[in-house]
């Protein structure tokens, strides 16, 4: 039995020379992994984190690891792939999703929210990008059903409580234009990840956050106004 499915790639693992395991999110299956065949000269762009692809899923009653074939890009995501900061943000987002969502996990509406978040990042103007990962984390909490408020996040936010409260209170676009230092952004993200870890009862270690911090700190135009 085969089914046409749209998948969001969270991560991929090489399996020999001609196969990969794609760790994905879909509306039909939630978080699930699939085997795909790869050609030696085929494009690997389809399997980059947060790629949105269309695929034919072949169910196998004898195995939990089904095959995906007939893969094509649902969206080009040119803005995301060509911009260094957007690409770093996308790697951070994909790692958050990969480490927070477990196989078999299904949340109603989550796939479409993630898809919308990817397309929003792809289309954003440069001035809106540096705060996007913080807003993504806050909305991800809501997508999982936690609905963080200023008081909820206070035990995790420390010196960043006022900044996070402003992010929560302002409309989407206005919150992305707030001016923070790179260190503030990193501390805010760490606070929300701590909140997520507590509410999912798991330890979430996001290694790409330090990479994002290193890339963004060199862009002085996003530093706080004096």
JSON list of C-alpha atoms in Angstrom, two decimals:
[
{"chain": "A", "resi": 1, "resn": "UNK", "atom": "CA", "xyz": [0.00, 0.00, 0.00]},
{"chain": "A", "resi": 2, "resn": "UNK", "atom": "CA", "xyz": [1.33, 3.47, -0.90]},
{"chain": "A", "resi": 3, "resn": "UNK", "atom": "CA", "xyz": [0.25, 6.93, 0.22]},
{"chain": "A", "resi": 4, "resn": "UNK", "atom": "CA", "xyz": [1.15, 10.45, -0.91]},
{"chain": "A", "resi": 5, "resn": "UNK", "atom": "CA", "xyz": [2.44, 12.37, 2.12]},
{"chain": "A", "resi": 6, "resn": "UNK", "atom": "CA", "xyz": [4.03, 15.76, 2.74]},
{"chain": "A", "resi": 7, "resn": "UNK", "atom": "CA", "xyz": [7.00, 15.54, 5.09]},
{"chain": "A", "resi": 8, "resn": "UNK", "atom": "CA", "xyz": [9.14, 18.02, 7.00]},
{"chain": "A", "resi": 9, "resn": "UNK", "atom": "CA", "xyz": [12.70, 16.78, 7.36]},
{"chain": "A", "resi": 10, "resn": "UNK", "atom": "CA", "xyz": [14.01, 17.15, 10.91]},
{"chain": "A", "resi": 11, "resn": "UNK", "atom": "CA", "xyz": [17.27, 15.29, 10.38]},
{"chain": "A", "resi": 12, "resn": "UNK", "atom": "CA", "xyz": [18.76, 12.47, 8.31]},
{"chain": "A", "resi": 13, "resn": "UNK", "atom": "CA", "xyz": [21.17, 9.64, 9.01]},
{"chain": "A", "resi": 14, "resn": "UNK", "atom": "CA", "xyz": [23.36, 8.04, 6.35]},
{"chain": "A", "resi": 15, "resn": "UNK", "atom": "CA", "xyz": [22.72, 4.32, 5.99]},
{"chain": "A", "resi": 16, "resn": "UNK", "atom": "CA", "xyz": [25.45, 2.89, 3.79]},
{"chain": "A", "resi": 17, "resn": "UNK", "atom": "CA", "xyz": [26.30, 4.44, 0.43]},
{"chain": "A", "resi": 18, "resn": "UNK", "atom": "CA", "xyz": [22.87, 4.35, -1.15]},
{"chain": "A", "resi": 19, "resn": "UNK", "atom": "CA", "xyz": [20.34, 4.89, 1.62]},
{"chain": "A", "resi": 20, "resn": "UNK", "atom": "CA", "xyz": [19.38, 7.39, 4.30]},
{"chain": "A", "resi": 21, "resn": "UNK", "atom": "CA", "xyz": [17.02, 7.35, 7.23]},
{"chain": "A", "resi": 22, "resn": "UNK", "atom": "CA", "xyz": [14.90, 10.49, 7.20]},
{"chain": "A", "resi": 23, "resn": "UNK", "atom": "CA", "xyz": [13.54, 11.64, 10.56]},
{"chain": "A", "resi": 24, "resn": "UNK", "atom": "CA", "xyz": [10.41, 13.55, 9.67]},
{"chain": "A", "resi": 25, "resn": "UNK", "atom": "CA", "xyz": [7.20, 15.20, 10.80]},
{"chain": "A", "resi": 26, "resn": "UNK", "atom": "CA", "xyz": [3.95, 14.78, 8.88]},
{"chain": "A", "resi": 27, "resn": "UNK", "atom": "CA", "xyz": [0.26, 15.40, 9.41]},
{"chain": "A", "resi": 28, "resn": "UNK", "atom": "CA", "xyz": [-0.53, 11.72, 8.87]},
{"chain": "A", "resi": 29, "resn": "UNK", "atom": "CA", "xyz": [2.18, 10.06, 10.98]},
{"chain": "A", "resi": 30, "resn": "UNK", "atom": "CA", "xyz": [3.45, 12.72, 13.37]},
{"chain": "A", "resi": 31, "resn": "UNK", "atom": "CA", "xyz": [7.15, 12.16, 14.11]},
{"chain": "A", "resi": 32, "resn": "UNK", "atom": "CA", "xyz": [8.31, 9.13, 12.11]},
{"chain": "A", "resi": 33, "resn": "UNK", "atom": "CA", "xyz": [11.41, 7.87, 10.29]},
{"chain": "A", "resi": 34, "resn": "UNK", "atom": "CA", "xyz": [11.58, 6.49, 6.75]},
{"chain": "A", "resi": 35, "resn": "UNK", "atom": "CA", "xyz": [14.25, 4.84, 4.59]},
{"chain": "A", "resi": 36, "resn": "UNK", "atom": "CA", "xyz": [15.02, 6.56, 1.28]},
{"chain": "A", "resi": 37, "resn": "UNK", "atom": "CA", "xyz": [17.28, 5.51, -1.56]},
{"chain": "A", "resi": 38, "resn": "UNK", "atom": "CA", "xyz": [19.82, 8.11, -2.71]},
{"chain": "A", "resi": 39, "resn": "UNK", "atom": "CA", "xyz": [21.72, 8.35, -5.95]},
{"chain": "A", "resi": 40, "resn": "UNK", "atom": "CA", "xyz": [25.45, 9.02, -5.87]},
{"chain": "A", "resi": 41, "resn": "UNK", "atom": "CA", "xyz": [24.97, 12.20, -7.91]},
{"chain": "A", "resi": 42, "resn": "UNK", "atom": "CA", "xyz": [21.54, 13.10, -6.56]},
{"chain": "A", "resi": 43, "resn": "UNK", "atom": "CA", "xyz": [20.75, 16.38, -4.87]},
{"chain": "A", "resi": 44, "resn": "UNK", "atom": "CA", "xyz": [21.17, 16.26, -1.10]},
{"chain": "A", "resi": 45, "resn": "UNK", "atom": "CA", "xyz": [19.25, 19.55, -0.73]},
{"chain": "A", "resi": 46, "resn": "UNK", "atom": "CA", "xyz": [16.02, 17.57, -0.44]},
{"chain": "A", "resi": 47, "resn": "UNK", "atom": "CA", "xyz": [17.26, 16.08, 2.83]},
{"chain": "A", "resi": 48, "resn": "UNK", "atom": "CA", "xyz": [18.49, 19.26, 4.53]},
{"chain": "A", "resi": 49, "resn": "UNK", "atom": "CA", "xyz": [16.90, 20.10, 7.89]},
{"chain": "A", "resi": 50, "resn": "UNK", "atom": "CA", "xyz": [13.46, 21.73, 7.50]},
{"chain": "A", "resi": 51, "resn": "UNK", "atom": "CA", "xyz": [13.13, 20.77, 3.86]},
{"chain": "A", "resi": 52, "resn": "UNK", "atom": "CA", "xyz": [9.44, 20.32, 3.02]},
{"chain": "A", "resi": 53, "resn": "UNK", "atom": "CA", "xyz": [9.07, 17.42, 0.60]},
{"chain": "A", "resi": 54, "resn": "UNK", "atom": "CA", "xyz": [6.35, 15.40, -1.07]},
{"chain": "A", "resi": 55, "resn": "UNK", "atom": "CA", "xyz": [6.87, 11.63, -1.04]},
{"chain": "A", "resi": 56, "resn": "UNK", "atom": "CA", "xyz": [5.21, 8.32, -1.72]},
{"chain": "A", "resi": 57, "resn": "UNK", "atom": "CA", "xyz": [5.20, 6.18, 1.44]},
{"chain": "A", "resi": 58, "resn": "UNK", "atom": "CA", "xyz": [5.24, 2.43, 0.98]},
{"chain": "A", "resi": 59, "resn": "UNK", "atom": "CA", "xyz": [3.91, 0.71, 4.08]},
{"chain": "A", "resi": 60, "resn": "UNK", "atom": "CA", "xyz": [5.57, -2.50, 5.21]},
{"chain": "A", "resi": 61, "resn": "UNK", "atom": "CA", "xyz": [3.53, -4.65, 7.63]},
{"chain": "A", "resi": 62, "resn": "UNK", "atom": "CA", "xyz": [6.70, -6.55, 8.56]},
{"chain": "A", "resi": 63, "resn": "UNK", "atom": "CA", "xyz": [8.70, -3.51, 9.67]},
{"chain": "A", "resi": 64, "resn": "UNK", "atom": "CA", "xyz": [8.14, -0.22, 11.49]},
{"chain": "A", "resi": 65, "resn": "UNK", "atom": "CA", "xyz": [10.67, 1.46, 9.19]},
{"chain": "A", "resi": 66, "resn": "UNK", "atom": "CA", "xyz": [8.80, 2.12, 5.95]},
{"chain": "A", "resi": 67, "resn": "UNK", "atom": "CA", "xyz": [10.20, 3.40, 2.67]},
{"chain": "A", "resi": 68, "resn": "UNK", "atom": "CA", "xyz": [9.72, 6.81, 1.09]},
{"chain": "A", "resi": 69, "resn": "UNK", "atom": "CA", "xyz": [10.20, 7.35, -2.64]},
{"chain": "A", "resi": 70, "resn": "UNK", "atom": "CA", "xyz": [9.23, 9.69, -5.47]},
{"chain": "A", "resi": 71, "resn": "UNK", "atom": "CA", "xyz": [10.59, 12.59, -3.44]},
{"chain": "A", "resi": 72, "resn": "UNK", "atom": "CA", "xyz": [10.28, 16.17, -4.66]},
{"chain": "A", "resi": 73, "resn": "UNK", "atom": "CA", "xyz": [10.54, 19.60, -3.05]},
{"chain": "A", "resi": 74, "resn": "UNK", "atom": "CA", "xyz": [7.20, 21.11, -2.05]},
{"chain": "A", "resi": 75, "resn": "UNK", "atom": "CA", "xyz": [8.82, 24.58, -1.76]},
{"chain": "A", "resi": 76, "resn": "UNK", "atom": "CA", "xyz": [12.21, 25.84, -2.99]},
{"chain": "A", "resi": 77, "resn": "UNK", "atom": "CA", "xyz": [13.04, 27.69, 0.28]},
{"chain": "A", "resi": 78, "resn": "UNK", "atom": "CA", "xyz": [15.55, 29.86, -1.57]},
{"chain": "A", "resi": 79, "resn": "UNK", "atom": "CA", "xyz": [15.47, 32.58, 1.06]},
{"chain": "A", "resi": 80, "resn": "UNK", "atom": "CA", "xyz": [16.25, 30.16, 3.85]},
{"chain": "A", "resi": 81, "resn": "UNK", "atom": "CA", "xyz": [19.11, 28.37, 2.02]},
{"chain": "A", "resi": 82, "resn": "UNK", "atom": "CA", "xyz": [20.83, 31.49, 0.67]},
{"chain": "A", "resi": 83, "resn": "UNK", "atom": "CA", "xyz": [20.93, 33.55, 3.89]},
{"chain": "A", "resi": 84, "resn": "UNK", "atom": "CA", "xyz": [23.52, 32.62, 6.52]},
{"chain": "A", "resi": 85, "resn": "UNK", "atom": "CA", "xyz": [21.49, 33.77, 9.53]},
{"chain": "A", "resi": 86, "resn": "UNK", "atom": "CA", "xyz": [18.24, 32.20, 8.29]},
{"chain": "A", "resi": 87, "resn": "UNK", "atom": "CA", "xyz": [20.11, 28.95, 7.68]},
{"chain": "A", "resi": 88, "resn": "UNK", "atom": "CA", "xyz": [21.53, 29.01, 11.21]},
{"chain": "A", "resi": 89, "resn": "UNK", "atom": "CA", "xyz": [18.05, 29.69, 12.61]},
{"chain": "A", "resi": 90, "resn": "UNK", "atom": "CA", "xyz": [16.65, 26.79, 10.58]},
{"chain": "A", "resi": 91, "resn": "UNK", "atom": "CA", "xyz": [19.28, 24.40, 11.97]},
{"chain": "A", "resi": 92, "resn": "UNK", "atom": "CA", "xyz": [18.35, 25.51, 15.48]},
{"chain": "A", "resi": 93, "resn": "UNK", "atom": "CA", "xyz": [14.63, 25.04, 14.82]},
{"chain": "A", "resi": 94, "resn": "UNK", "atom": "CA", "xyz": [15.14, 21.58, 13.34]},
{"chain": "A", "resi": 95, "resn": "UNK", "atom": "CA", "xyz": [17.25, 20.47, 16.29]},
{"chain": "A", "resi": 96, "resn": "UNK", "atom": "CA", "xyz": [14.63, 21.72, 18.76]},
{"chain": "A", "resi": 97, "resn": "UNK", "atom": "CA", "xyz": [11.95, 19.75, 16.94]},
{"chain": "A", "resi": 98, "resn": "UNK", "atom": "CA", "xyz": [14.15, 16.66, 16.59]},
{"chain": "A", "resi": 99, "resn": "UNK", "atom": "CA", "xyz": [15.13, 16.56, 20.26]},
{"chain": "A", "resi": 100, "resn": "UNK", "atom": "CA", "xyz": [11.71, 17.49, 21.66]},
{"chain": "A", "resi": 101, "resn": "UNK", "atom": "CA", "xyz": [9.37, 15.37, 19.54]},
{"chain": "A", "resi": 102, "resn": "UNK", "atom": "CA", "xyz": [9.66, 11.60, 19.91]},
{"chain": "A", "resi": 103, "resn": "UNK", "atom": "CA", "xyz": [8.78, 8.86, 17.43]},
{"chain": "A", "resi": 104, "resn": "UNK", "atom": "CA", "xyz": [5.05, 8.27, 17.33]},
{"chain": "A", "resi": 105, "resn": "UNK", "atom": "CA", "xyz": [4.25, 11.65, 18.88]},
{"chain": "A", "resi": 106, "resn": "UNK", "atom": "CA", "xyz": [1.27, 13.33, 17.23]},
{"chain": "A", "resi": 107, "resn": "UNK", "atom": "CA", "xyz": [-0.10, 16.74, 18.14]},
{"chain": "A", "resi": 108, "resn": "UNK", "atom": "CA", "xyz": [-3.16, 17.97, 16.26]},
{"chain": "A", "resi": 109, "resn": "UNK", "atom": "CA", "xyz": [-2.23, 20.92, 14.06]},
{"chain": "A", "resi": 110, "resn": "UNK", "atom": "CA", "xyz": [1.51, 20.71, 14.83]},
{"chain": "A", "resi": 111, "resn": "UNK", "atom": "CA", "xyz": [2.58, 19.82, 11.29]},
{"chain": "A", "resi": 112, "resn": "UNK", "atom": "CA", "xyz": [0.80, 22.79, 9.72]},
{"chain": "A", "resi": 113, "resn": "UNK", "atom": "CA", "xyz": [2.14, 25.12, 12.41]},
{"chain": "A", "resi": 114, "resn": "UNK", "atom": "CA", "xyz": [5.73, 23.95, 11.73]},
{"chain": "A", "resi": 115, "resn": "UNK", "atom": "CA", "xyz": [5.22, 24.23, 7.97]},
{"chain": "A", "resi": 116, "resn": "UNK", "atom": "CA", "xyz": [3.91, 27.79, 8.41]},
{"chain": "A", "resi": 117, "resn": "UNK", "atom": "CA", "xyz": [6.88, 28.64, 10.67]},
{"chain": "A", "resi": 118, "resn": "UNK", "atom": "CA", "xyz": [9.36, 27.45, 8.03]},
{"chain": "A", "resi": 119, "resn": "UNK", "atom": "CA", "xyz": [7.69, 29.41, 5.23]},
{"chain": "A", "resi": 120, "resn": "UNK", "atom": "CA", "xyz": [7.54, 32.50, 7.45]},
{"chain": "A", "resi": 121, "resn": "UNK", "atom": "CA", "xyz": [11.28, 32.33, 8.14]},
{"chain": "A", "resi": 122, "resn": "UNK", "atom": "CA", "xyz": [11.95, 31.82, 4.43]},
{"chain": "A", "resi": 123, "resn": "UNK", "atom": "CA", "xyz": [10.09, 35.02, 3.53]},
{"chain": "A", "resi": 124, "resn": "UNK", "atom": "CA", "xyz": [11.13, 37.33, 6.41]},
{"chain": "A", "resi": 125, "resn": "UNK", "atom": "CA", "xyz": [13.06, 40.54, 5.83]},
{"chain": "A", "resi": 126, "resn": "UNK", "atom": "CA", "xyz": [16.52, 40.64, 7.39]},
{"chain": "A", "resi": 127, "resn": "UNK", "atom": "CA", "xyz": [15.48, 42.97, 10.23]},
{"chain": "A", "resi": 128, "resn": "UNK", "atom": "CA", "xyz": [12.98, 40.40, 11.53]},
{"chain": "A", "resi": 129, "resn": "UNK", "atom": "CA", "xyz": [15.27, 37.35, 11.58]},
{"chain": "A", "resi": 130, "resn": "UNK", "atom": "CA", "xyz": [17.53, 37.70, 14.70]},
{"chain": "A", "resi": 131, "resn": "UNK", "atom": "CA", "xyz": [14.64, 37.36, 17.18]},
{"chain": "A", "resi": 132, "resn": "UNK", "atom": "CA", "xyz": [12.75, 34.74, 15.19]},
{"chain": "A", "resi": 133, "resn": "UNK", "atom": "CA", "xyz": [14.11, 31.69, 17.01]},
{"chain": "A", "resi": 134, "resn": "UNK", "atom": "CA", "xyz": [12.93, 33.14, 20.34]},
{"chain": "A", "resi": 135, "resn": "UNK", "atom": "CA", "xyz": [9.42, 33.73, 19.04]},
{"chain": "A", "resi": 136, "resn": "UNK", "atom": "CA", "xyz": [9.50, 30.25, 17.47]},
{"chain": "A", "resi": 137, "resn": "UNK", "atom": "CA", "xyz": [10.32, 28.68, 20.85]},
{"chain": "A", "resi": 138, "resn": "UNK", "atom": "CA", "xyz": [7.51, 30.54, 22.61]},
{"chain": "A", "resi": 139, "resn": "UNK", "atom": "CA", "xyz": [4.97, 29.56, 19.97]},
{"chain": "A", "resi": 140, "resn": "UNK", "atom": "CA", "xyz": [6.29, 25.98, 19.94]},
{"chain": "A", "resi": 141, "resn": "UNK", "atom": "CA", "xyz": [5.40, 25.75, 23.63]},
{"chain": "A", "resi": 142, "resn": "UNK", "atom": "CA", "xyz": [1.87, 26.86, 22.76]},
{"chain": "A", "resi": 143, "resn": "UNK", "atom": "CA", "xyz": [1.70, 24.39, 19.86]},
{"chain": "A", "resi": 144, "resn": "UNK", "atom": "CA", "xyz": [2.48, 21.62, 22.35]},
{"chain": "A", "resi": 145, "resn": "UNK", "atom": "CA", "xyz": [-0.31, 22.85, 24.62]},
{"chain": "A", "resi": 146, "resn": "UNK", "atom": "CA", "xyz": [1.70, 24.63, 27.35]},
{"chain": "A", "resi": 147, "resn": "UNK", "atom": "CA", "xyz": [0.61, 28.24, 26.65]},
{"chain": "A", "resi": 148, "resn": "UNK", "atom": "CA", "xyz": [3.46, 30.04, 28.48]},
{"chain": "A", "resi": 149, "resn": "UNK", "atom": "CA", "xyz": [2.69, 33.29, 30.27]},
{"chain": "A", "resi": 150, "resn": "UNK", "atom": "CA", "xyz": [4.99, 35.81, 31.93]},
{"chain": "A", "resi": 151, "resn": "UNK", "atom": "CA", "xyz": [4.40, 34.22, 35.34]},
{"chain": "A", "resi": 152, "resn": "UNK", "atom": "CA", "xyz": [4.79, 30.67, 33.99]},
{"chain": "A", "resi": 153, "resn": "UNK", "atom": "CA", "xyz": [8.19, 31.34, 32.51]},
{"chain": "A", "resi": 154, "resn": "UNK", "atom": "CA", "xyz": [9.47, 33.42, 35.45]},
{"chain": "A", "resi": 155, "resn": "UNK", "atom": "CA", "xyz": [11.16, 30.49, 37.30]},
{"chain": "A", "resi": 156, "resn": "UNK", "atom": "CA", "xyz": [13.32, 29.81, 34.24]},
{"chain": "A", "resi": 157, "resn": "UNK", "atom": "CA", "xyz": [14.03, 33.30, 32.92]},
{"chain": "A", "resi": 158, "resn": "UNK", "atom": "CA", "xyz": [16.20, 34.95, 35.58]},
{"chain": "A", "resi": 159, "resn": "UNK", "atom": "CA", "xyz": [17.52, 38.30, 34.34]},
{"chain": "A", "resi": 160, "resn": "UNK", "atom": "CA", "xyz": [15.69, 37.81, 31.03]},
{"chain": "A", "resi": 161, "resn": "UNK", "atom": "CA", "xyz": [12.22, 37.86, 32.55]},
{"chain": "A", "resi": 162, "resn": "UNK", "atom": "CA", "xyz": [11.42, 41.42, 31.43]},
{"chain": "A", "resi": 163, "resn": "UNK", "atom": "CA", "xyz": [12.68, 40.74, 27.90]},
{"chain": "A", "resi": 164, "resn": "UNK", "atom": "CA", "xyz": [10.69, 37.53, 27.59]},
{"chain": "A", "resi": 165, "resn": "UNK", "atom": "CA", "xyz": [7.60, 39.22, 28.96]},
{"chain": "A", "resi": 166, "resn": "UNK", "atom": "CA", "xyz": [7.88, 41.85, 26.22]},
{"chain": "A", "resi": 167, "resn": "UNK", "atom": "CA", "xyz": [8.24, 39.12, 23.60]},
{"chain": "A", "resi": 168, "resn": "UNK", "atom": "CA", "xyz": [5.09, 37.45, 24.92]},
{"chain": "A", "resi": 169, "resn": "UNK", "atom": "CA", "xyz": [3.04, 40.63, 25.15]},
{"chain": "A", "resi": 170, "resn": "UNK", "atom": "CA", "xyz": [3.78, 42.20, 21.77]},
{"chain": "A", "resi": 171, "resn": "UNK", "atom": "CA", "xyz": [2.23, 41.21, 18.43]},
{"chain": "A", "resi": 172, "resn": "UNK", "atom": "CA", "xyz": [4.31, 38.90, 16.25]},
{"chain": "A", "resi": 173, "resn": "UNK", "atom": "CA", "xyz": [5.97, 41.48, 13.98]},
{"chain": "A", "resi": 174, "resn": "UNK", "atom": "CA", "xyz": [6.60, 43.99, 16.78]},
{"chain": "A", "resi": 175, "resn": "UNK", "atom": "CA", "xyz": [8.30, 41.35, 18.95]},
{"chain": "A", "resi": 176, "resn": "UNK", "atom": "CA", "xyz": [10.70, 40.51, 16.13]},
{"chain": "A", "resi": 177, "resn": "UNK", "atom": "CA", "xyz": [11.85, 44.14, 15.94]},
{"chain": "A", "resi": 178, "resn": "UNK", "atom": "CA", "xyz": [12.86, 44.39, 19.62]},
{"chain": "A", "resi": 179, "resn": "UNK", "atom": "CA", "xyz": [16.56, 45.14, 20.05]},
{"chain": "A", "resi": 180, "resn": "UNK", "atom": "CA", "xyz": [18.60, 42.67, 22.12]},
{"chain": "A", "resi": 181, "resn": "UNK", "atom": "CA", "xyz": [22.25, 41.76, 22.38]},
{"chain": "A", "resi": 182, "resn": "UNK", "atom": "CA", "xyz": [23.38, 38.37, 21.16]},
{"chain": "A", "resi": 183, "resn": "UNK", "atom": "CA", "xyz": [24.01, 37.29, 24.74]},
{"chain": "A", "resi": 184, "resn": "UNK", "atom": "CA", "xyz": [20.48, 38.30, 25.74]},
{"chain": "A", "resi": 185, "resn": "UNK", "atom": "CA", "xyz": [19.01, 36.30, 22.86]},
{"chain": "A", "resi": 186, "resn": "UNK", "atom": "CA", "xyz": [21.02, 33.22, 23.83]},
{"chain": "A", "resi": 187, "resn": "UNK", "atom": "CA", "xyz": [19.99, 33.53, 27.49]},
{"chain": "A", "resi": 188, "resn": "UNK", "atom": "CA", "xyz": [16.34, 33.96, 26.50]},
{"chain": "A", "resi": 189, "resn": "UNK", "atom": "CA", "xyz": [16.45, 30.88, 24.29]},
{"chain": "A", "resi": 190, "resn": "UNK", "atom": "CA", "xyz": [18.10, 28.87, 27.08]},
{"chain": "A", "resi": 191, "resn": "UNK", "atom": "CA", "xyz": [15.36, 29.96, 29.48]},
{"chain": "A", "resi": 192, "resn": "UNK", "atom": "CA", "xyz": [12.58, 28.80, 27.14]},
{"chain": "A", "resi": 193, "resn": "UNK", "atom": "CA", "xyz": [14.39, 25.51, 26.50]},
{"chain": "A", "resi": 194, "resn": "UNK", "atom": "CA", "xyz": [14.53, 25.03, 30.27]},
{"chain": "A", "resi": 195, "resn": "UNK", "atom": "CA", "xyz": [10.78, 25.66, 30.42]},
{"chain": "A", "resi": 196, "resn": "UNK", "atom": "CA", "xyz": [10.25, 23.13, 27.61]},
{"chain": "A", "resi": 197, "resn": "UNK", "atom": "CA", "xyz": [12.46, 20.56, 29.32]},
{"chain": "A", "resi": 198, "resn": "UNK", "atom": "CA", "xyz": [10.48, 20.84, 32.53]},
{"chain": "A", "resi": 199, "resn": "UNK", "atom": "CA", "xyz": [7.11, 20.53, 30.81]},
{"chain": "A", "resi": 200, "resn": "UNK", "atom": "CA", "xyz": [8.15, 17.62, 28.58]},
{"chain": "A", "resi": 201, "resn": "UNK", "atom": "CA", "xyz": [9.99, 15.94, 31.47]},
{"chain": "A", "resi": 202, "resn": "UNK", "atom": "CA", "xyz": [13.12, 15.52, 29.37]},
{"chain": "A", "resi": 203, "resn": "UNK", "atom": "CA", "xyz": [16.58, 17.03, 29.09]},
{"chain": "A", "resi": 204, "resn": "UNK", "atom": "CA", "xyz": [16.78, 19.07, 25.88]},
{"chain": "A", "resi": 205, "resn": "UNK", "atom": "CA", "xyz": [20.35, 19.94, 24.91]},
{"chain": "A", "resi": 206, "resn": "UNK", "atom": "CA", "xyz": [20.42, 22.13, 21.79]},
{"chain": "A", "resi": 207, "resn": "UNK", "atom": "CA", "xyz": [23.99, 22.26, 20.49]},
{"chain": "A", "resi": 208, "resn": "UNK", "atom": "CA", "xyz": [23.19, 24.53, 17.53]},
{"chain": "A", "resi": 209, "resn": "UNK", "atom": "CA", "xyz": [22.28, 27.43, 19.85]},
{"chain": "A", "resi": 210, "resn": "UNK", "atom": "CA", "xyz": [25.96, 28.27, 20.36]},
{"chain": "A", "resi": 211, "resn": "UNK", "atom": "CA", "xyz": [26.50, 28.24, 16.59]},
{"chain": "A", "resi": 212, "resn": "UNK", "atom": "CA", "xyz": [23.57, 30.60, 16.10]},
{"chain": "A", "resi": 213, "resn": "UNK", "atom": "CA", "xyz": [24.97, 32.90, 18.78]},
{"chain": "A", "resi": 214, "resn": "UNK", "atom": "CA", "xyz": [28.42, 32.97, 17.12]},
{"chain": "A", "resi": 215, "resn": "UNK", "atom": "CA", "xyz": [26.95, 33.82, 13.71]},
{"chain": "A", "resi": 216, "resn": "UNK", "atom": "CA", "xyz": [24.57, 36.53, 14.92]},
{"chain": "A", "resi": 217, "resn": "UNK", "atom": "CA", "xyz": [26.97, 38.36, 17.24]},
{"chain": "A", "resi": 218, "resn": "UNK", "atom": "CA", "xyz": [28.99, 39.67, 14.30]},
{"chain": "A", "resi": 219, "resn": "UNK", "atom": "CA", "xyz": [26.03, 41.58, 12.90]},
{"chain": "A", "resi": 220, "resn": "UNK", "atom": "CA", "xyz": [26.32, 44.88, 14.78]},
{"chain": "A", "resi": 221, "resn": "UNK", "atom": "CA", "xyz": [23.21, 46.37, 13.17]},
{"chain": "A", "resi": 222, "resn": "UNK", "atom": "CA", "xyz": [21.12, 44.11, 15.42]},
{"chain": "A", "resi": 223, "resn": "UNK", "atom": "CA", "xyz": [22.80, 45.28, 18.65]},
{"chain": "A", "resi": 224, "resn": "UNK", "atom": "CA", "xyz": [20.72, 47.23, 21.18]},
{"chain": "A", "resi": 225, "resn": "UNK", "atom": "CA", "xyz": [20.37, 50.94, 20.55]},
{"chain": "A", "resi": 226, "resn": "UNK", "atom": "CA", "xyz": [22.25, 53.08, 23.03]}
]
